Coordinates of C-alpha atoms in Angstrom, one line a residue:
M1 CA 152.0 180.0 49.8
L2 CA 153.0 183.1 48.3
E3 CA 150.4 182.3 45.0
T4 CA 148.0 181.8 47.2
D5 CA 148.1 184.9 49.4
L6 CA 148.6 187.0 45.9
R7 CA 145.5 185.5 44.7
R8 CA 143.6 187.0 47.9
L9 CA 145.1 190.1 47.6
R10 CA 143.9 190.8 44.2
D11 CA 140.3 192.6 44.0
P12 CA 138.7 191.5 40.6
V13 CA 137.3 194.2 38.5
S14 CA 134.1 192.7 37.5
K15 CA 133.2 192.5 41.4
R16 CA 134.5 196.4 41.6
V17 CA 132.3 197.1 38.8
F18 CA 129.3 195.1 40.2
D19 CA 129.4 196.9 43.6
R20 CA 129.7 200.2 42.2
L21 CA 126.4 199.3 39.8
V22 CA 124.6 197.6 42.2
A23 CA 125.2 200.2 44.7
A24 CA 124.7 203.0 42.5
L25 CA 121.3 202.2 41.3
L26 CA 120.5 200.6 45.2
L27 CA 121.1 204.1 46.6
V28 CA 118.7 205.5 43.1
F29 CA 116.3 203.4 44.6
F30 CA 116.4 204.1 47.9
A31 CA 116.8 207.8 47.3
P32 CA 112.8 208.5 49.1
F33 CA 114.0 206.2 52.7
L34 CA 116.8 208.0 52.6
I35 CA 115.8 211.1 52.3
L36 CA 112.3 210.2 54.4
V37 CA 114.7 208.9 57.7
A38 CA 117.7 212.0 57.7
A39 CA 114.3 214.6 58.0
A40 CA 112.6 211.8 60.6
L41 CA 116.4 212.5 62.4
L42 CA 116.8 215.8 62.1
V43 CA 113.6 217.1 63.6
T44 CA 113.5 213.8 66.6
E45 CA 117.5 213.9 67.7
G46 CA 119.2 216.7 65.3
R47 CA 122.4 216.8 64.4
P48 CA 124.4 214.8 63.6
I49 CA 122.1 213.2 61.0
F50 CA 125.1 210.4 60.3
F51 CA 127.8 208.9 61.9
G52 CA 131.0 207.4 61.0
H53 CA 133.4 205.0 63.0
T54 CA 136.6 204.0 62.0
R55 CA 136.9 200.8 60.9
V56 CA 139.7 199.2 59.6
G57 CA 139.4 198.3 55.8
R58 CA 141.4 195.9 53.1
G59 CA 145.2 196.0 53.3
G60 CA 144.7 198.0 57.1
H61 CA 143.6 200.8 55.8
P62 CA 141.4 202.8 58.5
F63 CA 138.0 204.0 57.1
R64 CA 134.8 205.9 58.2
C65 CA 132.0 203.2 57.8
L66 CA 128.8 205.2 57.3
K67 CA 125.5 204.8 58.9
F68 CA 122.6 207.0 60.2
R69 CA 123.2 207.7 64.3
T70 CA 121.6 205.7 66.1
M71 CA 122.8 206.6 69.7
V72 CA 122.5 209.8 72.2
P73 CA 124.5 212.6 71.9
D74 CA 125.7 210.9 75.6
A75 CA 126.4 207.7 73.9
E76 CA 130.5 206.8 75.2
A77 CA 129.6 208.4 78.9
R78 CA 126.7 205.8 78.8
L79 CA 128.3 202.7 77.9
Q80 CA 131.1 203.6 79.9
H81 CA 129.1 204.0 82.9
L82 CA 127.5 200.9 81.7
L83 CA 130.9 198.4 82.1
A84 CA 132.0 200.1 85.5
S85 CA 128.9 199.0 86.9
D86 CA 127.5 195.8 85.5
P87 CA 130.0 192.7 85.3
V88 CA 127.4 190.9 83.1
A89 CA 127.5 194.6 80.5
R90 CA 131.4 194.3 80.6
R91 CA 131.7 190.3 79.9
E92 CA 128.7 190.9 77.4
W93 CA 130.9 193.3 75.6
D94 CA 134.2 192.1 75.8
E95 CA 133.1 189.6 73.5
T96 CA 131.3 190.6 71.0
H97 CA 131.5 194.5 71.5
K98 CA 127.7 194.4 71.4
L99 CA 124.9 194.6 73.9
S100 CA 121.1 193.6 74.0
A101 CA 120.1 195.7 75.6
D102 CA 122.5 198.8 74.1
P103 CA 121.8 202.2 76.6
R104 CA 123.3 204.5 74.4
V105 CA 120.4 203.5 71.3
S106 CA 118.1 206.0 70.2
C107 CA 114.4 205.3 70.2
I108 CA 114.9 206.0 66.7
G109 CA 117.7 204.4 66.9
H110 CA 115.9 200.8 67.6
F111 CA 114.1 201.2 64.7
L112 CA 116.2 202.2 62.3
R113 CA 118.9 199.4 63.7
R114 CA 115.9 196.5 64.1
T115 CA 114.6 197.9 60.0
S116 CA 118.6 197.5 59.0
L117 CA 117.9 201.0 57.6
D118 CA 120.8 202.5 60.1
E119 CA 123.5 201.2 57.7
L120 CA 121.8 202.4 54.4
P121 CA 124.3 204.7 54.3
Q122 CA 127.4 202.6 53.7
L123 CA 126.5 202.1 49.7
F124 CA 128.7 204.9 49.6
N125 CA 131.9 203.8 51.3
V126 CA 130.8 201.0 48.2
L127 CA 130.9 203.6 45.7
R128 CA 133.6 204.7 47.7
G129 CA 135.6 201.8 47.2
E130 CA 136.2 201.0 50.9
M131 CA 132.6 199.0 51.2
S132 CA 131.9 195.9 49.0
L133 CA 128.3 194.1 49.1
V134 CA 128.6 191.4 50.0
G135 CA 132.7 190.8 52.8
P136 CA 133.5 190.6 56.6
R137 CA 131.8 192.3 59.0
P138 CA 133.8 195.4 58.7
I139 CA 135.4 195.6 62.2
V140 CA 137.6 198.0 64.4
E141 CA 141.2 197.5 65.1
D142 CA 140.7 195.8 68.8
E143 CA 138.5 193.2 67.6
S144 CA 141.6 191.7 65.5
V145 CA 142.6 190.0 68.5
H146 CA 139.6 187.2 68.1
Y147 CA 140.5 186.5 64.2
G148 CA 144.5 186.3 65.2
Q149 CA 147.0 184.4 62.2
R150 CA 143.0 184.3 60.8
F151 CA 143.2 188.2 60.5
A152 CA 145.4 188.6 57.1
D153 CA 142.0 186.4 55.5
Y154 CA 140.3 189.3 56.7
L155 CA 142.6 192.1 55.4
S156 CA 142.9 190.6 52.1
V157 CA 139.6 191.8 51.3
R158 CA 136.9 194.5 52.0
P159 CA 134.5 194.3 53.9
G160 CA 130.9 193.9 53.3
L161 CA 127.8 196.1 53.5
T162 CA 126.5 192.2 54.0
G163 CA 128.2 189.1 54.6
V164 CA 127.2 185.4 55.3
W165 CA 127.6 186.5 59.2
Q166 CA 124.8 188.9 59.0
V167 CA 122.3 186.0 57.3
S168 CA 123.7 183.2 59.5
G169 CA 121.7 184.2 63.2
R170 CA 123.3 187.6 63.8
S171 CA 123.2 187.9 66.8
T172 CA 122.8 185.1 67.6
T173 CA 125.9 183.4 67.0
T174 CA 129.5 183.4 69.4
Y175 CA 132.1 186.0 68.2
A176 CA 133.8 182.4 66.8
Q177 CA 131.6 181.8 65.2
R178 CA 131.6 185.2 63.1
V179 CA 135.5 185.0 62.3
E180 CA 135.0 181.1 61.3
I181 CA 132.4 182.6 58.9
D182 CA 134.4 185.3 57.6
V183 CA 137.6 183.3 57.8
A184 CA 135.1 180.5 55.2
Y185 CA 133.6 183.3 53.4
V186 CA 137.0 184.8 52.2
R187 CA 138.6 181.3 51.5
N188 CA 135.9 180.7 49.1
R189 CA 134.5 183.1 48.0
S190 CA 132.5 183.3 44.0
F191 CA 130.4 186.0 42.2
R192 CA 127.3 183.2 42.4
G193 CA 128.1 182.8 46.6
D194 CA 128.2 186.9 46.5
L195 CA 124.9 186.7 44.7
W196 CA 124.0 184.4 46.9
V197 CA 124.5 185.8 49.7
L198 CA 122.7 189.1 48.8
C199 CA 119.2 188.0 47.7
R200 CA 119.4 185.5 51.0
T201 CA 120.5 190.0 52.4
V202 CA 116.6 191.0 51.4
R203 CA 115.3 188.5 53.5
V204 CA 116.9 188.3 56.5
V205 CA 115.7 192.1 56.5
L206 CA 112.2 191.6 55.2
V207 CA 111.6 189.3 57.8
R208 CA 114.1 191.0 60.9
E209 CA 115.8 188.1 61.5
G210 CA 118.7 187.3 64.1
A211 CA 118.9 191.2 64.4
I212 CA 119.1 193.1 68.1

């Protein structure tokens, strides 16, 4: 058991080199899109352009997961009002930490989320070694209760910019299914599997499959 746990904790140098090299190339390729989105946000929504939310990283270390800002300035107040007044939304939030009809998302934010452009800044997280290109979905600390004893599997790797969950239905899966997908990825991960996820991600983004 100990040998298995130590093997899971090892982060192959080849994966880190691949992650950083591809992230750097993608940042160069997407630079015009990054500049265009930043300018559009500045003109339509004002500052801040980026939003950094604290997520749980490898080994339990917290990090700021970067995204383009997609929410209105009073997002937290709107969320609390909705959760206090709408039992259906409260139940959905407790089960998935997501809302199918989220009042916090701005007009341009809906577009950025549908196209996944809001997640492009996470390439900087990959360069900094906080995330991998492929891995479990980065979660907040409160979500760890959904993993139970299998939370150790999540902590043994870096969360991913994309992952098996993102190409397996995304919002159409339950949280329990998401946990199973994350744990299965960690226990069976391989370089070939990562390449498959990356290729599959391109298709999912292009057809907006499972996005909300």
